[in-house]
Amino acid sequence: MKKEIKKTALVTGASRGIGLAIARQLGLDGYNVVMVATGTREKNSAAISGLENLGITVKYVQADISKTEDRQRVVREAVALFGRIDVLVNNAGVAPAQRADLLDMTEESFDRVIGINTKGNMFLTQAVAKQMISQEPIGERRGVIINISSCSSVVSSTNRGEYCVSKAGISMLTTLYADRLAREGILVHEVRPGVIDTDMTSTVHEKYNKLIDEGAFPIARWGKPEDVANAVSALASDKFLYTTGNYIDVDGGFHIKRL
Ligand SMILES: NC(=O)c1ccc[n+]([C@@H]2O[C@H](COP(=O)([O-])OP(=O)(O)OC[C@H]3O[C@@H](n4cnc5c(N)ncnc54)[C@H](OP(=O)(O)O)[C@@H]3O)[C@@H](O)[C@H]2O)c1
């Protein structure tokens, strides 16, 4: 009888927030999980053991996805331990260190945000896609890539323009890779979170509390990391085998235009 191969999911930015929830959910779905973040293993030991305590097989890789050598090492270490990568979730991302009006935005901040959010995702996807192509397909496909962009892909915030541009770039790289990789048996999806309660939004809690109270979000609450993780889990499953290059909003209906 043929031994069933256990699939592996690689999740960037998995030390906290949305990425940690995704890593946990995919682990519970039965994947080996490769968690990637910039901090040391020691710093993220609670996050790692939280998953291990649920019976999930975890590999932690400390890496900065904006660096070429780090991206290559992530793939190397994942494959060395688990033999393959079946799901890539490009979740790691940063906001500008300081929100500044578009007319005061610095090149330094632009380069940092684009370097991680857009360039990092673009080239990690390239490296993982090549790995996936070299693998034997399991079932109908060779792999799934899920990009976490943002409502900011299409919504203007003039006090963090570099973030919006970086996320719009992720939407286009979703389209590009979906087109190129379909023939390789690899599907590519995009998830656009709205306002999710994590460290990233902790500095603007009051602002978003007010927006929620004023009815800006049809589903009038903060999004939870698990809301995004559940969407990722569904897209990574075998339920979307004839879908690629699409996005799904996980934003409480924020994208709905009203009159
Ligand atoms: N929260 C929201 O409302 C919201 C809305 C829309 C979209 N998003 C997007 O969702 C994703 C996750 O957001 P979050 O709110 O969970 O953010 P978060 O709480 O700030 O966590 C960010 C994660 O990304 C990792 N990371 C940052 N820079 C990295 C790099 N250069 N290389 C590798 N890992 C890196 C961090 O690792 P360390 O722990 O090592 O720093 C951390 O694990 C981001 O792409 C964000 O843009 C968030």
Short mmCIF file of C-alpha atoms in Angstrom, two decimals, residues 25-249:
data_model
loop_
_atom_site.label_atom_id
_atom_site.label_comp_id
_atom_site.label_asym_id
_atom_site.label_seq_id
_atom_site.Cartn_x
_atom_site.Cartn_y
_atom_site.Cartn_z
CA GLN A 25 -4.86 26.47 11.60
CA LEU A 26 -2.82 24.82 8.83
CA GLY A 27 -1.11 22.68 11.50
CA LEU A 28 -4.53 21.61 12.78
CA ASP A 29 -5.50 20.89 9.16
CA GLY A 30 -2.71 18.29 9.12
CA TYR A 31 0.28 20.05 7.58
CA ASN A 32 3.84 20.12 8.86
CA VAL A 33 4.43 23.82 9.45
CA VAL A 34 7.48 25.93 8.68
CA MET A 35 7.24 29.16 10.67
CA VAL A 36 9.32 32.09 9.41
CA ALA A 37 9.97 35.36 11.26
CA THR A 38 12.87 37.71 11.96
CA GLY A 39 13.20 37.06 15.71
CA THR A 40 15.31 34.38 17.34
CA ARG A 41 13.85 30.97 18.10
CA GLU A 42 14.19 31.84 21.77
CA LYS A 43 12.19 35.04 21.39
CA ASN A 44 9.40 33.16 19.65
CA SER A 45 9.53 30.05 21.84
CA ALA A 46 6.00 30.59 23.23
CA ALA A 47 4.53 30.80 19.73
CA ILE A 48 6.44 27.70 18.61
CA SER A 49 5.60 25.59 21.66
CA GLY A 50 1.97 26.75 21.45
CA LEU A 51 1.73 24.90 18.14
CA GLU A 52 3.83 21.94 19.25
CA ASN A 53 1.56 21.48 22.26
CA LEU A 54 -1.31 20.97 19.82
CA GLY A 55 0.60 18.06 18.25
CA ILE A 56 1.76 20.09 15.24
CA THR A 57 5.16 19.32 13.71
CA VAL A 58 6.96 22.66 13.48
CA LYS A 59 10.20 23.94 12.01
CA TYR A 60 11.12 27.50 12.95
CA VAL A 61 13.39 29.44 10.58
CA GLN A 62 14.71 32.84 11.61
CA ALA A 63 14.90 34.83 8.39
CA ASP A 64 14.32 38.25 6.88
CA ILE A 65 12.36 37.77 3.66
CA SER A 66 13.79 40.97 2.19
CA LYS A 67 17.22 39.26 1.99
CA THR A 68 18.13 36.96 -0.89
CA GLU A 69 20.28 34.54 1.17
CA ASP A 70 17.59 34.28 3.86
CA ARG A 71 14.90 33.42 1.32
CA GLN A 72 17.07 30.68 -0.19
CA ARG A 73 17.89 29.32 3.27
CA VAL A 74 14.20 29.18 4.19
CA VAL A 75 13.48 26.94 1.21
CA ARG A 76 16.61 24.83 1.80
CA GLU A 77 15.86 24.23 5.47
CA ALA A 78 12.18 23.46 4.86
CA VAL A 79 12.99 20.90 2.18
CA ALA A 80 15.90 19.41 4.14
CA LEU A 81 13.53 18.54 7.00
CA PHE A 82 10.18 17.86 5.32
CA GLY A 83 11.20 16.99 1.75
CA ARG A 84 8.70 19.31 0.06
CA ILE A 85 6.63 22.51 0.27
CA ASP A 86 2.96 22.18 -0.66
CA VAL A 87 1.54 25.47 0.60
CA LEU A 88 3.23 28.87 0.80
CA VAL A 89 1.50 31.65 2.72
CA ASN A 90 3.14 35.00 2.04
CA ASN A 91 1.95 36.76 5.17
CA ALA A 92 5.00 38.64 6.51
CA GLY A 93 4.58 42.35 6.19
CA VAL A 94 5.32 45.66 7.82
CA ALA A 95 3.64 49.02 8.12
CA PRO A 96 5.74 52.19 7.79
CA ALA A 97 7.71 52.80 11.00
CA GLN A 98 5.98 56.18 11.12
CA ARG A 99 2.85 57.29 9.35
CA ALA A 100 3.62 60.43 7.35
CA ASP A 101 1.72 62.44 4.78
CA LEU A 102 2.43 61.39 1.18
CA LEU A 103 4.27 64.66 0.59
CA ASP A 104 6.64 63.89 3.49
CA MET A 105 7.15 60.17 2.79
CA THR A 106 10.85 59.29 2.71
CA GLU A 107 12.61 57.10 0.15
CA GLU A 108 14.09 55.15 3.04
CA SER A 109 10.65 54.18 4.34
CA PHE A 110 9.43 53.40 0.81
CA ASP A 111 12.40 51.09 0.17
CA ARG A 112 11.95 49.30 3.51
CA VAL A 113 8.23 48.64 3.08
CA ILE A 114 8.46 47.66 -0.59
CA GLY A 115 11.59 45.57 0.13
CA ILE A 116 9.77 43.39 2.65
CA ASN A 117 6.14 43.45 1.54
CA THR A 118 6.53 43.34 -2.22
CA LYS A 119 10.06 42.34 -3.20
CA GLY A 120 10.33 39.80 -0.37
CA ASN A 121 7.09 38.13 -1.40
CA MET A 122 7.89 38.30 -5.11
CA PHE A 123 11.21 36.50 -4.79
CA LEU A 124 10.26 34.07 -2.03
CA THR A 125 7.39 33.01 -4.28
CA GLN A 126 9.83 32.57 -7.15
CA ALA A 127 12.10 30.36 -5.04
CA VAL A 128 9.25 28.28 -3.61
CA ALA A 129 7.55 27.94 -7.00
CA LYS A 130 10.74 26.41 -8.45
CA GLN A 131 10.82 23.97 -5.53
CA MET A 132 7.14 23.07 -6.04
CA ILE A 133 7.71 22.49 -9.76
CA SER A 134 10.46 19.99 -8.93
CA GLN A 135 8.11 17.96 -6.70
CA GLU A 136 5.79 15.12 -7.56
CA PRO A 137 2.22 16.48 -7.50
CA ILE A 138 -0.14 15.18 -4.82
CA GLY A 139 -3.60 14.82 -6.34
CA GLU A 140 -4.58 17.40 -8.95
CA ARG A 141 -2.01 20.04 -8.08
CA ARG A 142 1.62 20.66 -7.21
CA GLY A 143 1.07 23.45 -4.73
CA VAL A 144 -0.90 26.44 -3.51
CA ILE A 145 0.39 29.95 -2.86
CA ILE A 146 -1.69 32.35 -0.80
CA ASN A 147 -0.73 36.02 -0.57
CA ILE A 148 -1.95 38.17 2.31
CA SER A 149 -2.38 41.62 0.83
CA SER A 150 -4.79 44.12 2.41
CA CYS A 151 -7.80 46.30 1.72
CA SER A 152 -4.97 48.84 1.22
CA SER A 153 -4.32 47.22 -2.19
CA VAL A 154 -7.22 49.33 -3.40
CA VAL A 155 -8.08 51.79 -0.58
CA SER A 156 -6.10 55.03 -0.33
CA SER A 157 -4.47 56.05 2.97
CA THR A 158 -2.40 59.13 2.19
CA ASN A 159 -0.53 58.84 5.49
CA ARG A 160 0.99 55.45 4.57
CA GLY A 161 1.28 55.54 0.81
CA GLU A 162 4.24 53.17 0.69
CA TYR A 163 2.15 50.48 2.42
CA CYS A 164 -0.69 50.91 -0.10
CA VAL A 165 1.71 50.70 -3.05
CA SER A 166 3.38 47.62 -1.54
CA LYS A 167 0.01 45.86 -1.15
CA ALA A 168 -1.18 46.83 -4.64
CA GLY A 169 2.05 45.19 -5.82
CA ILE A 170 1.06 41.99 -4.04
CA SER A 171 -2.24 42.00 -5.91
CA MET A 172 -0.39 42.19 -9.23
CA LEU A 173 2.14 39.55 -8.27
CA THR A 174 -0.82 37.31 -7.42
CA THR A 175 -2.15 37.82 -10.95
CA LEU A 176 1.27 37.25 -12.53
CA TYR A 177 2.10 34.08 -10.62
CA ALA A 178 -1.44 32.71 -11.04
CA ASP A 179 -1.04 33.10 -14.80
CA ARG A 180 2.47 31.66 -15.00
CA LEU A 181 2.06 28.81 -12.50
CA ALA A 182 -1.32 27.41 -13.58
CA ARG A 183 0.44 25.34 -16.25
CA GLU A 184 2.71 23.94 -13.53
CA GLY A 185 -0.26 22.79 -11.44
CA ILE A 186 0.20 25.55 -8.83
CA LEU A 187 -2.73 27.71 -7.75
CA VAL A 188 -2.30 31.27 -6.45
CA HIS A 189 -4.83 33.12 -4.30
CA GLU A 190 -4.96 36.47 -2.50
CA VAL A 191 -6.62 37.30 0.82
CA ARG A 192 -7.34 40.96 1.59
CA PRO A 193 -7.85 41.52 5.31
CA GLY A 194 -9.54 44.69 6.50
CA VAL A 195 -8.91 45.81 10.06
CA ILE A 196 -7.58 42.94 12.16
CA ASP A 197 -6.73 43.12 15.86
CA THR A 198 -2.95 42.52 16.00
CA ASP A 199 0.27 44.30 16.99
CA MET A 200 0.22 46.07 13.62
CA THR A 201 -3.01 47.89 14.41
CA SER A 202 -2.30 48.43 18.13
CA THR A 203 -1.18 52.03 17.57
CA VAL A 204 -4.41 52.95 15.76
CA HIS A 205 -6.86 51.14 18.03
CA GLU A 206 -8.77 54.26 19.03
CA LYS A 207 -9.11 55.44 15.43
CA TYR A 208 -10.53 52.10 14.25
CA ASN A 209 -12.74 51.69 17.34
CA LYS A 210 -14.35 54.98 16.37
CA LEU A 211 -14.79 53.89 12.73
CA ILE A 212 -16.41 50.65 13.85
CA ASP A 213 -18.74 52.54 16.19
CA GLU A 214 -19.65 54.93 13.37
CA GLY A 215 -20.66 52.02 11.12
CA ALA A 216 -17.81 52.03 8.57
CA PHE A 217 -17.81 48.22 8.66
CA PRO A 218 -21.11 46.42 7.86
CA ILE A 219 -20.04 43.62 10.24
CA ALA A 220 -19.41 45.97 13.15
CA ARG A 221 -16.44 44.44 14.96
CA TRP A 222 -12.68 44.07 14.75
CA GLY A 223 -11.49 41.25 12.52
CA LYS A 224 -9.64 38.47 14.34
CA PRO A 225 -6.50 36.72 13.09
CA GLU A 226 -8.59 33.53 13.01
CA ASP A 227 -10.99 35.12 10.50
CA VAL A 228 -8.08 35.37 8.05
CA ALA A 229 -6.69 31.95 9.00
CA ASN A 230 -10.04 30.29 8.24
CA ALA A 231 -10.11 31.82 4.75
CA VAL A 232 -6.54 30.64 4.13
CA SER A 233 -7.45 27.15 5.34
CA ALA A 234 -10.35 26.98 2.88
CA LEU A 235 -8.23 28.21 -0.04
CA ALA A 236 -5.47 25.74 0.78
CA SER A 237 -7.95 22.86 0.86
CA ASP A 238 -9.10 20.84 -2.16
CA LYS A 239 -12.28 22.93 -2.48
CA PHE A 240 -10.83 25.49 -4.91
CA LEU A 241 -9.17 23.38 -7.59
CA TYR A 242 -10.64 25.38 -10.52
CA THR A 243 -9.87 28.81 -9.03
CA THR A 244 -6.69 30.84 -9.37
CA GLY A 245 -5.70 34.52 -9.43
CA ASN A 246 -8.72 35.56 -7.34
CA TYR A 247 -8.90 37.54 -4.15
CA ILE A 248 -11.23 37.31 -1.20
CA ASP A 249 -11.95 40.22 1.15
#
